[in-house]
Tab-separated table of C-alpha atoms and ligand atoms in Angstrom:
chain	number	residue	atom	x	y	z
D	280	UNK	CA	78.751	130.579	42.555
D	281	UNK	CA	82.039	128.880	42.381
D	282	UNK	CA	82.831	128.255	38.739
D	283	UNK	CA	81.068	130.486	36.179
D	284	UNK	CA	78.369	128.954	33.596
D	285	UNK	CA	79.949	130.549	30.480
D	286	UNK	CA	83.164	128.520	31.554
D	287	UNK	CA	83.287	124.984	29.867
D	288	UNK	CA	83.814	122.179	32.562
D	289	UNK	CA	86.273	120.331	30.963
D	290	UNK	CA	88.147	123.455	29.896
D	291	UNK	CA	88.831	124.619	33.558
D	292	UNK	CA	91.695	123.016	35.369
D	293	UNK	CA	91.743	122.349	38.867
D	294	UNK	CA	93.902	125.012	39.490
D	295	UNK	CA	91.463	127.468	37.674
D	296	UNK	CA	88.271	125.796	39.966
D	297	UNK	CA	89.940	126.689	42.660
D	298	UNK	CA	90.544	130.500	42.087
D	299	UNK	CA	86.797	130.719	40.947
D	300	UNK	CA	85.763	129.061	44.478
D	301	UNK	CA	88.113	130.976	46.413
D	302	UNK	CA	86.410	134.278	44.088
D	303	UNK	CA	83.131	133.059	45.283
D	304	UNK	CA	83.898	132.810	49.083
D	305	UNK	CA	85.556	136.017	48.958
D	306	UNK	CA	82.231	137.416	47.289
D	307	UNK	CA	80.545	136.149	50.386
D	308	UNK	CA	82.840	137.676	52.524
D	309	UNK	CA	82.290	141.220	50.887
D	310	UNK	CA	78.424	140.827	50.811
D	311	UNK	CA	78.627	140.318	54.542
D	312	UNK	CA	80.705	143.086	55.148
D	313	UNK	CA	78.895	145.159	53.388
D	314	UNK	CA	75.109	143.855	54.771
D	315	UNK	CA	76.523	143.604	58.220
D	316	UNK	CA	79.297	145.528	59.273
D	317	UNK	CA	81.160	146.874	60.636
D	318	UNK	CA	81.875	142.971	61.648
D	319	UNK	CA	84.194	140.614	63.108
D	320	UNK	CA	85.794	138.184	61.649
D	321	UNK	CA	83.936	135.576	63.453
D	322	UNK	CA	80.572	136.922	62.914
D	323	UNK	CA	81.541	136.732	58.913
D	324	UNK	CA	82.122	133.189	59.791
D	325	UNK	CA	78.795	132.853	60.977
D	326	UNK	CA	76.819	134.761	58.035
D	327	UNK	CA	78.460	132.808	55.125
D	328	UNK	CA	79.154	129.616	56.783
D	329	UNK	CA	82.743	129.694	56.124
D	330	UNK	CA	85.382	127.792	58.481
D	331	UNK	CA	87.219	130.466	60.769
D	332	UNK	CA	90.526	129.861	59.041
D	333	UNK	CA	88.881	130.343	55.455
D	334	UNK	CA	87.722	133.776	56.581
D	335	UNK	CA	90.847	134.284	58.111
D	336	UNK	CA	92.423	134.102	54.869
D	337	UNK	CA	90.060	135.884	52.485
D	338	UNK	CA	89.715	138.763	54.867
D	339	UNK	CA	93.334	139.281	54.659
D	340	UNK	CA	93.704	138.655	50.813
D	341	UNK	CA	90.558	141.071	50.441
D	342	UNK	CA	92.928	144.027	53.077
D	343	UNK	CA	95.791	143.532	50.941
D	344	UNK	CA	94.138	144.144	47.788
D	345	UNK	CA	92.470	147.192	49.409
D	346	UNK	CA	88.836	145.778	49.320
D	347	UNK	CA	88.774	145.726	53.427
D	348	UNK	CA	89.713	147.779	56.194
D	349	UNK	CA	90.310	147.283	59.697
D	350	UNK	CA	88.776	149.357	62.498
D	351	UNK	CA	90.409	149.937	65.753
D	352	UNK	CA	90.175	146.201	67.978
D	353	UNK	CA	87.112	145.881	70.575
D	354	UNK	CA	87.790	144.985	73.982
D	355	UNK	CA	85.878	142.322	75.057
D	356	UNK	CA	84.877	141.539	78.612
D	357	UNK	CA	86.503	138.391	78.351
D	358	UNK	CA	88.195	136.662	75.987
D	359	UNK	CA	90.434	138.112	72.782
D	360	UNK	CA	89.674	141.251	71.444
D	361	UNK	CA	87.638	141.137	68.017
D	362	UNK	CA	88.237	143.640	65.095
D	363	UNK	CA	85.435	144.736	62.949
D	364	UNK	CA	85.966	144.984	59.045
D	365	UNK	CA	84.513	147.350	57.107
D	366	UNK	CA	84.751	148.030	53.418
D	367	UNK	CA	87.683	150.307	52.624
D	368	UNK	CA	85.758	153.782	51.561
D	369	UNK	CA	88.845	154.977	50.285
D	370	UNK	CA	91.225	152.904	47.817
D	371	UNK	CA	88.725	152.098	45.500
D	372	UNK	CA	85.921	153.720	43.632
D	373	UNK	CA	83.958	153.432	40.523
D	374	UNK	CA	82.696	156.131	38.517
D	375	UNK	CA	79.185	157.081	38.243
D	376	UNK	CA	77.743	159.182	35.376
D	377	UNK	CA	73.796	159.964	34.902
D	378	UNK	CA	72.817	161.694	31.809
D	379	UNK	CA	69.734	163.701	32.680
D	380	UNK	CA	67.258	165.937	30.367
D	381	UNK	CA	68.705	168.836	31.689
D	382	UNK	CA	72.081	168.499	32.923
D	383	UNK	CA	74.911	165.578	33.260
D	384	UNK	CA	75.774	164.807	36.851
D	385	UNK	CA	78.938	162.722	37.068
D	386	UNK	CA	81.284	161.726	40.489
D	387	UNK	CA	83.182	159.543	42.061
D	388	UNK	CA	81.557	156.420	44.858
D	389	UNK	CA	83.498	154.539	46.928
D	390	UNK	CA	82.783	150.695	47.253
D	391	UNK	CA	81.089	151.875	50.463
D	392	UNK	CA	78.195	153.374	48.060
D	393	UNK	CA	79.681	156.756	49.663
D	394	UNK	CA	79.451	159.379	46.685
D	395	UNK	CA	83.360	160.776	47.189
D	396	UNK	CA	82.851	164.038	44.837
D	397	UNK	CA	80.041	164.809	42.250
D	398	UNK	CA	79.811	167.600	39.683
D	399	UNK	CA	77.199	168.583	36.808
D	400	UNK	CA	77.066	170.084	33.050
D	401	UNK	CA	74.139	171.687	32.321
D	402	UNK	CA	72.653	170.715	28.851
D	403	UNK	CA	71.599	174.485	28.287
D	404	UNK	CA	75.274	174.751	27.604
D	405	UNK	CA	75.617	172.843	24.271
D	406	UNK	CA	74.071	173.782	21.019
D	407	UNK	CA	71.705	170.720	20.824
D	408	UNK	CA	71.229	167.712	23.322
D	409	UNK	CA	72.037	165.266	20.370
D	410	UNK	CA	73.455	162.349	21.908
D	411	UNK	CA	76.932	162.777	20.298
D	412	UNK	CA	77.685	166.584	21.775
D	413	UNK	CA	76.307	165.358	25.498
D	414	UNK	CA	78.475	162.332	25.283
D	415	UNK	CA	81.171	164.498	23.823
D	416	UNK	CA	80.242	167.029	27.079
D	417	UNK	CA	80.283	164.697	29.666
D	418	UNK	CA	83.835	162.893	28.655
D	419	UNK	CA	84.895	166.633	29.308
D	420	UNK	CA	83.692	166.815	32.553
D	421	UNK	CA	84.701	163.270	33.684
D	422	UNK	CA	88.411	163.771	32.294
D	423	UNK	CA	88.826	166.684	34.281
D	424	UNK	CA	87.832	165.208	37.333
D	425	UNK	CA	89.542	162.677	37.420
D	426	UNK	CA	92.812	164.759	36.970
D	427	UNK	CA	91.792	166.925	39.963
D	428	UNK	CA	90.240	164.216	41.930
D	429	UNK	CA	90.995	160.483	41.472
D	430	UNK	CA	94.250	160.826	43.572
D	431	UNK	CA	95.985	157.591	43.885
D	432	UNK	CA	92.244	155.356	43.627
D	433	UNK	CA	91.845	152.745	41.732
D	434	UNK	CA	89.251	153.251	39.655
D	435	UNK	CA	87.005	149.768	39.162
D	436	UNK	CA	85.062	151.198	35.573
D	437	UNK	CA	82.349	153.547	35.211
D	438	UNK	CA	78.421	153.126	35.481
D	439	UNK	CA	76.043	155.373	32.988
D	440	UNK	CA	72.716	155.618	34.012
D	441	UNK	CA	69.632	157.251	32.137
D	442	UNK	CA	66.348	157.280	32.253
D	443	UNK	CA	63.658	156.097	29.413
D	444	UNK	CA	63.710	152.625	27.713
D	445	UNK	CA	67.525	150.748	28.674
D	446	UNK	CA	68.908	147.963	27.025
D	447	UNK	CA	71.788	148.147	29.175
D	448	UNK	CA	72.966	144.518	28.126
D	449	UNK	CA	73.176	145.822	24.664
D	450	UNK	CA	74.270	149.293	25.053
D	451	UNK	CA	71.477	151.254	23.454
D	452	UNK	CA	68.393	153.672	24.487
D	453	UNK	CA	65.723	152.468	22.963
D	454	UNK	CA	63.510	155.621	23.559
D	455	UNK	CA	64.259	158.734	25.605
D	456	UNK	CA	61.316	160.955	25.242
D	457	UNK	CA	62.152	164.172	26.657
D	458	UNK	CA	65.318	164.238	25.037
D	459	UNK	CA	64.375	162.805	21.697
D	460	UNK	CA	66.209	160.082	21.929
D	461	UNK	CA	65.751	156.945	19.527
D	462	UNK	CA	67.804	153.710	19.506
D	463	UNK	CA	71.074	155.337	20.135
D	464	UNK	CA	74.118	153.180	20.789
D	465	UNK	CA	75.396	155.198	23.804
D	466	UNK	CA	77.684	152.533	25.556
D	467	UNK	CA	79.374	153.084	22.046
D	468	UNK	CA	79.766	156.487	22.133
D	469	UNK	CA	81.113	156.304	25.768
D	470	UNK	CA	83.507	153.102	25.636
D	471	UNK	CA	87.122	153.864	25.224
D	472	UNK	CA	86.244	157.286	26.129
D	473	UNK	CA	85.907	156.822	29.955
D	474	UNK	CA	87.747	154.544	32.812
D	475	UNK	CA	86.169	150.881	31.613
D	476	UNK	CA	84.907	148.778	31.901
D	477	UNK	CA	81.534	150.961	31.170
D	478	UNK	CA	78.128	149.834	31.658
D	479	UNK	CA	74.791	150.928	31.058
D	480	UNK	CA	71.746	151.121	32.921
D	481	UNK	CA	68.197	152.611	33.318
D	482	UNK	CA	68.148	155.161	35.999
D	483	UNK	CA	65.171	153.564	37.738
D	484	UNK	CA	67.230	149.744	37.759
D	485	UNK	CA	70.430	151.314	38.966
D	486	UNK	CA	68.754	153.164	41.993
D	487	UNK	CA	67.452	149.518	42.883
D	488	UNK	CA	70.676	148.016	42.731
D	489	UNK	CA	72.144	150.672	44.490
D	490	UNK	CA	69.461	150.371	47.212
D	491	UNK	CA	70.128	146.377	46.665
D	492	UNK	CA	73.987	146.402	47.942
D	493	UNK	CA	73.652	149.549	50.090
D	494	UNK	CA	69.779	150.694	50.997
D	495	UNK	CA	66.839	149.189	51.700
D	496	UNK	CA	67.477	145.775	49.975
D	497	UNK	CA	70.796	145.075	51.905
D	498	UNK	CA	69.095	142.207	53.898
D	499	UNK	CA	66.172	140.758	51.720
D	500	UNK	CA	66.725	138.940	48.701
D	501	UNK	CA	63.661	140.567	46.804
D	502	UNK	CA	62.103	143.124	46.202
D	503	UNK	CA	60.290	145.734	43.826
D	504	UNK	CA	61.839	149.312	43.970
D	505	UNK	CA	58.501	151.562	42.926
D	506	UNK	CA	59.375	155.355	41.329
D	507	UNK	CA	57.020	157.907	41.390
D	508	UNK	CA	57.749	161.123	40.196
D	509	UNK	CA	58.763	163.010	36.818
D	510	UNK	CA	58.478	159.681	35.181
D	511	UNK	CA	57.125	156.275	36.983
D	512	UNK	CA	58.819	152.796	36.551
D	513	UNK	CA	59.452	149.730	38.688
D	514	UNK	CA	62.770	147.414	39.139
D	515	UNK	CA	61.967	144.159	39.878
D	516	UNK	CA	64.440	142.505	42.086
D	517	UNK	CA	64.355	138.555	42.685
D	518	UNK	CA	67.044	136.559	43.662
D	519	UNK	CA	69.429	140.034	44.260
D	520	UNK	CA	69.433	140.242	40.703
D	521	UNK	CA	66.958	143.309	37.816
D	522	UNK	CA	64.545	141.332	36.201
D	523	UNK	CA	64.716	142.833	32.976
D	524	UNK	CA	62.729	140.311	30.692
D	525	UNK	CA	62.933	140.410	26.630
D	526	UNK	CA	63.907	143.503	25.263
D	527	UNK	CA	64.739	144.887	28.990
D	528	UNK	CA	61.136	146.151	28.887
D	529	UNK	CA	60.188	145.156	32.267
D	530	UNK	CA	58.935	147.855	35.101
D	531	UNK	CA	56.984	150.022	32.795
D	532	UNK	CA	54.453	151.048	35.696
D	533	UNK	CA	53.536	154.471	34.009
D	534	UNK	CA	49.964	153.300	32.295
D	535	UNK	CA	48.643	151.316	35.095
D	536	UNK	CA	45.127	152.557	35.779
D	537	UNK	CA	44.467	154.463	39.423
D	538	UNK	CA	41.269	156.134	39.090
D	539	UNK	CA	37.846	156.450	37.609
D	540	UNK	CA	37.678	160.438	37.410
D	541	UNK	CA	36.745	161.605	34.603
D	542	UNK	CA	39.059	164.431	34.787
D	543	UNK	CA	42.227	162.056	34.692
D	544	UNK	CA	42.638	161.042	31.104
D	545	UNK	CA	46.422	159.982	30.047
D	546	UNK	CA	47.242	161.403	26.261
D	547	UNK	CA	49.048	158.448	25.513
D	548	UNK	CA	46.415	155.464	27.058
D	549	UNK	CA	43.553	157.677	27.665
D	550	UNK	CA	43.093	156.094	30.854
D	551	UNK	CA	43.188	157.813	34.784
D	552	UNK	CA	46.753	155.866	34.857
D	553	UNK	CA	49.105	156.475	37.403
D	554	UNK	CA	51.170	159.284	34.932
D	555	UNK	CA	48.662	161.215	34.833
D	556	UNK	CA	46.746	160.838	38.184
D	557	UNK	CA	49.878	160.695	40.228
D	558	UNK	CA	53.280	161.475	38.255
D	559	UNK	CA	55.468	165.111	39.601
D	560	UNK	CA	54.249	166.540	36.889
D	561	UNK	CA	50.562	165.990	37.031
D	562	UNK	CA	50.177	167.097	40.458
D	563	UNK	CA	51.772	169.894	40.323
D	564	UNK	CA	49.744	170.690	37.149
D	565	UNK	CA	46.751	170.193	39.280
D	566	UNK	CA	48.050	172.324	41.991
D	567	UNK	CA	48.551	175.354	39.223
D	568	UNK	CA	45.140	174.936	37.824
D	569	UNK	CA	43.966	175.221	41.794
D	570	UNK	CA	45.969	178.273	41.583
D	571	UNK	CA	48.462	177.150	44.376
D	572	UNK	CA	51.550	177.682	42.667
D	573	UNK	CA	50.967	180.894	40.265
D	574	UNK	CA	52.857	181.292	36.795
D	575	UNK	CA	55.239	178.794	35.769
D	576	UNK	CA	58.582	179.481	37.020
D	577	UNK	CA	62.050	177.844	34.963
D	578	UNK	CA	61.877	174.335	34.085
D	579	UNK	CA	58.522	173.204	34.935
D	580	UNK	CA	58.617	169.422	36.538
D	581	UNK	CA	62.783	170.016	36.528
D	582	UNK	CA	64.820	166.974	35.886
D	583	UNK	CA	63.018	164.224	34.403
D	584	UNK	CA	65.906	161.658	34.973
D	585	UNK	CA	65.299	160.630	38.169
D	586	UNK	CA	65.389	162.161	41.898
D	587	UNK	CA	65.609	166.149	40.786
D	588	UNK	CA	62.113	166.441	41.889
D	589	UNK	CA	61.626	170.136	40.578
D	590	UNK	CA	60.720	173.258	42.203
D	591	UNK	CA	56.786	173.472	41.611
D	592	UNK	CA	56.941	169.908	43.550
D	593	UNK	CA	59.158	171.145	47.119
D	594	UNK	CA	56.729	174.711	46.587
D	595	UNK	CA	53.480	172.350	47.049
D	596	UNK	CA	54.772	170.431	49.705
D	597	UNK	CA	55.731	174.126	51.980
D	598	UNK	CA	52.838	175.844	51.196
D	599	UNK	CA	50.570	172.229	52.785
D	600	UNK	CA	52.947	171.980	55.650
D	601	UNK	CA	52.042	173.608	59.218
D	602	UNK	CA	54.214	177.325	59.354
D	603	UNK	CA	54.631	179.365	62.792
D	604	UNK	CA	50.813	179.260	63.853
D	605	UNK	CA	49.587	178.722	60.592
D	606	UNK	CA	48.084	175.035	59.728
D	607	UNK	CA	48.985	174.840	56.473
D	608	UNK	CA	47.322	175.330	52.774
D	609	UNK	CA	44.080	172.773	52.793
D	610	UNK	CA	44.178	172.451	49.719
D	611	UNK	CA	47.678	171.893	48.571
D	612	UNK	CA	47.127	168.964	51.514
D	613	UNK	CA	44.401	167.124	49.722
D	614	UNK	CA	45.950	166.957	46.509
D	615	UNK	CA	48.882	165.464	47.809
D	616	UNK	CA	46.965	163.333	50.102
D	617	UNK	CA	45.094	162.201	47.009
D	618	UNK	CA	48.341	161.716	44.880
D	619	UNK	CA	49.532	159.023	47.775
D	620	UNK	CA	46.537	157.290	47.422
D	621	UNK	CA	46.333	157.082	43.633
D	622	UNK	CA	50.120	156.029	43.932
D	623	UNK	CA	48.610	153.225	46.635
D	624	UNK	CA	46.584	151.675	44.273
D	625	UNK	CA	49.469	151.059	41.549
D	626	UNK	CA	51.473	149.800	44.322
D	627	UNK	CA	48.916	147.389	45.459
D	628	UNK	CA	49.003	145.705	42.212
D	629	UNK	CA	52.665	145.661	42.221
D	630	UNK	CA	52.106	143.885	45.528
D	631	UNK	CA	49.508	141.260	44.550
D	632	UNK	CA	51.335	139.892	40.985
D	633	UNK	CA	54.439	139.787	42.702
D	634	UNK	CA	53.984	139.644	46.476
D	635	UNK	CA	57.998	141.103	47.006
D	636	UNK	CA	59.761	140.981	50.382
D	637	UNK	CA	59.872	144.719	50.403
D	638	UNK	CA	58.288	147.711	48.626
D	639	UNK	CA	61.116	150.180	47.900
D	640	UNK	CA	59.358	153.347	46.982
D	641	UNK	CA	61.551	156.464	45.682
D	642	UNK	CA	61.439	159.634	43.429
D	643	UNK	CA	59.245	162.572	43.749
D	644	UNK	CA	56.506	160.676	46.401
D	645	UNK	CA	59.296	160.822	48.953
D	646	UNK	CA	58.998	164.631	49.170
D	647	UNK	CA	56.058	164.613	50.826
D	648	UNK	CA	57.013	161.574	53.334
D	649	UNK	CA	53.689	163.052	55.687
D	650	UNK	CA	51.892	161.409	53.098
D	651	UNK	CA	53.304	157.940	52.919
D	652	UNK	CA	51.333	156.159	55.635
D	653	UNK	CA	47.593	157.385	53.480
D	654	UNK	CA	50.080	155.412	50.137
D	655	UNK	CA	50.040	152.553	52.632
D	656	UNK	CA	46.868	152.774	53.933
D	657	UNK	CA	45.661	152.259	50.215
D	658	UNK	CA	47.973	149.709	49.737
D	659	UNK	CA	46.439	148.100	53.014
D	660	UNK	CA	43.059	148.794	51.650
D	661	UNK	CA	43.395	146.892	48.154
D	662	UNK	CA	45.847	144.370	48.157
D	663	UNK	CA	44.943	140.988	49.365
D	664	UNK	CA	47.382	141.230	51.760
D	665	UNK	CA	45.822	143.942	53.809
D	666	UNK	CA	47.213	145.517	56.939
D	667	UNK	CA	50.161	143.313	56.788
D	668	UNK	CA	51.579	144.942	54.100
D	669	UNK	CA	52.028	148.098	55.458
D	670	UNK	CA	55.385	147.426	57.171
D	671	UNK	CA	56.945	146.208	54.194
D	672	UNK	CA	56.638	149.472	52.699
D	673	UNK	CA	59.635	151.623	52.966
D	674	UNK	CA	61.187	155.004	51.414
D	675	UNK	CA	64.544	154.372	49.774
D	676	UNK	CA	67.603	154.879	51.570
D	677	UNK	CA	68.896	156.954	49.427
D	678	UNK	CA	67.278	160.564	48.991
D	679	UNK	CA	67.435	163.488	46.766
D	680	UNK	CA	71.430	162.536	46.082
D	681	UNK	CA	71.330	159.303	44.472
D	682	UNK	CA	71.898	159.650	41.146
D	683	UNK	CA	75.868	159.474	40.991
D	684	UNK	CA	75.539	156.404	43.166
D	685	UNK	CA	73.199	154.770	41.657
D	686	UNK	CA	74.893	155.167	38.145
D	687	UNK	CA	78.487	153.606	39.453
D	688	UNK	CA	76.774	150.914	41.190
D	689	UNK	CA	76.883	148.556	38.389
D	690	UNK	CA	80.466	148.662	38.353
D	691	UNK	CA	81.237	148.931	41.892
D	692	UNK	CA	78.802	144.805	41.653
D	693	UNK	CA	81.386	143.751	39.613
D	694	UNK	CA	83.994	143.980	42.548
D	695	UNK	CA	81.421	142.457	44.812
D	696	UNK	CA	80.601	139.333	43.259
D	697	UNK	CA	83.745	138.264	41.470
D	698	UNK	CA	86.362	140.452	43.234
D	699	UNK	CA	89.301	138.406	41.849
D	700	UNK	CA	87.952	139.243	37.951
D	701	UNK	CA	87.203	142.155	38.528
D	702	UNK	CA	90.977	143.636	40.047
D	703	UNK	CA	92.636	141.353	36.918
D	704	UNK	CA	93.491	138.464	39.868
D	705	UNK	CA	92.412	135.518	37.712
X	989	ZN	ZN1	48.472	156.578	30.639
């Protein structure tokens, strides 16, 4: 990590080697913070290997340029007393804009992954959800909160997240379905237009790297964040970094097959795959057929994007959970018992081709988090890893409200691992 690949050896001066190594320790420094902390400056010592007086030095570059923070000293029982660093929540912040199918939700995150404010546009607004008026709508939106809101922040860029097929390095959605979407140069339509530098992510890959610097993947080095709901996907995560493979098409979980009924046959692969046996919106088709939900209300399924896991969704989970003396709706408890264990089975192949550290599950299947141990119980059940498994298998950190953080994370990494580039310092 200390001088850059794209950077020509014989190009760099010694000088310029330097400031790259010293970028690189102070990267370390702010991934132990962040994994660890609150910490001491000793136990940073300890987690990166640095001398004492490197981290001495780093940790007061990285205060100065309002990166760190100092909490109030801890008195020892003996010896001096040690101050824990944290990463300042408050001087800078990145923003973080998801474009959903049925509304924009836009804020501001801290480089704590602590979502500072967060607002929303509502599609239903505009006369068409071409990708020129919600662009258009969302600069709006973002311009006016950052007059009421930014305060004296320094703003590090802005992340967009959406859902569908991302080619985030190049800017462009391949193919948004529920909005229609085909290979539209977004990240054009954006840059120059908000705080930059932008970048652009799928939604399912930006709530793994969010869960990768602040959730569940804060201490492994792998590992495969699984989403279930409106739409199903997987982010690969090896070596803390999206495998995205050619054309970014990697993680498209949706068509994997779960189950032999009969009655489960996907439009588009004509298989019982897990969109059809298991997605938000197939369950809670199932449950209206069963005649547990009655007529559609709204927006059936709600937001496709990402964690908006609909109404029909939170109504099947109350009416199979225990009320006053009551035990709860039988059937509305088998179907979502069933769901888990349809999801199981996709997961357990997830598990065997890649064997990951962790399996990060999030969307819709957290709703119902009663369920989760009969999803690992299936896992348990099919994987060659059996029982073992189970423990690895954890809900995101990150709940219903991730979608603002998740979309600035990208550019809140770029202060993480090369903090020096990043605040114009080299
Ligand atoms: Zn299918």
């Amino acid at each position: 990590m200390d001088v850059r690949n794209d950077q020509p050896q014989g190009l760099i001066t010694p000088g310029q080697r330097a400031e790259y190594m010293r970028q690189g320790n102070a990267s370390a420094v702010l991934r132990a913070v962040l994994a660890y902390g609150p910490v001491s400056r000793a136990e940073i010592a300890r987690h990166t290997g640095l001398s004492a007086p490197s981290v001495t030095k780093l940790t007061s570059t990285l205060i100065d340029v309002g990166l760190l923070g100092q909490l109030a000293p801890v008195e020892p029982t003996q010896g001096r007393p040690r101050v824990p660093l944290r990463v300042d929540p408050d001087r800078t912040a990145a923003l973080g804009l998801h474009i959903g199918v049925l509304r924009s939700t836009f804020g501001l995150v801290g480089l704590d992954g602590r979502v500072l404010v967060e607002r929303e546009l509502a599609h239903a607004e505009l006369a068409d959800t071409s990708p020129r008026a919600i662009a258009d709508q969302a600069v709006r939106g973002v311009q006016s909160l950052l007059d009421e809101r930014l305060g004296d922040r320094r703003l590090v860029g802005t992340g967009v997240s959406i859902g569908g097929w991302v080619d985030g390095a190049r800017g462009r959605v391949v193919e948004h379905g529920p909005l229609g979407w085909r290979d539209v140069p977004l990240l054009d339509q954006l840059a120059g237009r908000l705080p930059g530098p932008v970048v652009l992510e799928q939604t399912v890959r930006a709530i793994a790297r969010a869960e990768l610097w602040f959730g569940a993947g804060r201490e492994v080095d792998d590992f495969a964040l699984v989403f279930i709901g409106n739409v199903q996907g997987a982010a690969i995560v090896v070596d803390r970094t999206v495998h995205r493979g050619p054309g970014a098409a990697a993680g498209g979980i949706e068509h994997l097959p779960v189950t032999d009924d009969p009655e489960v046959r996907c439009p588009r692969c004509g298989a019982g795959c897990l969109s059809a046996a298991a997605g938000d919106i197939a369950l809670t088709a199932q449950a209206r057929a069963a005649g547990l939900l009655g007529p559609a209300e709204g927006t059936p399924g709600g937001e496709h994007g990402a964690a908006g896991y609909g109404l029909d969704l939170e109504r099947l989970v109350a009416a199979a959970r225990p009320a006053g003396s009551g035990t709860g709706d039988v059937r509305a408890q088998d179907l979502l018992r069933r769901r888990a264990r349809r999801a199981g089975r996709a997961v357990a192949t997830i598990v065997d081709l890649l064997n990951p550290s962790r399996i990060v599950l999030a969307g819709g299947i957290l709703v119902a988090e009663e369920y989760l141990d009969d999803l690992r119980a299936e896992v348990a059940l099919r994987s060659h890893r059996g029982a073992a498994v189970v423990e690895d298998i954890v809900p995101a950190v990150f709940g219903a409200r991730t979608l603002v953080r998740s979309s600035a994370v990208p550019a809140l990494e770029r202060v993480i691992t090369e903090p020096f580039a990043a605040l114009g310092m080299l």
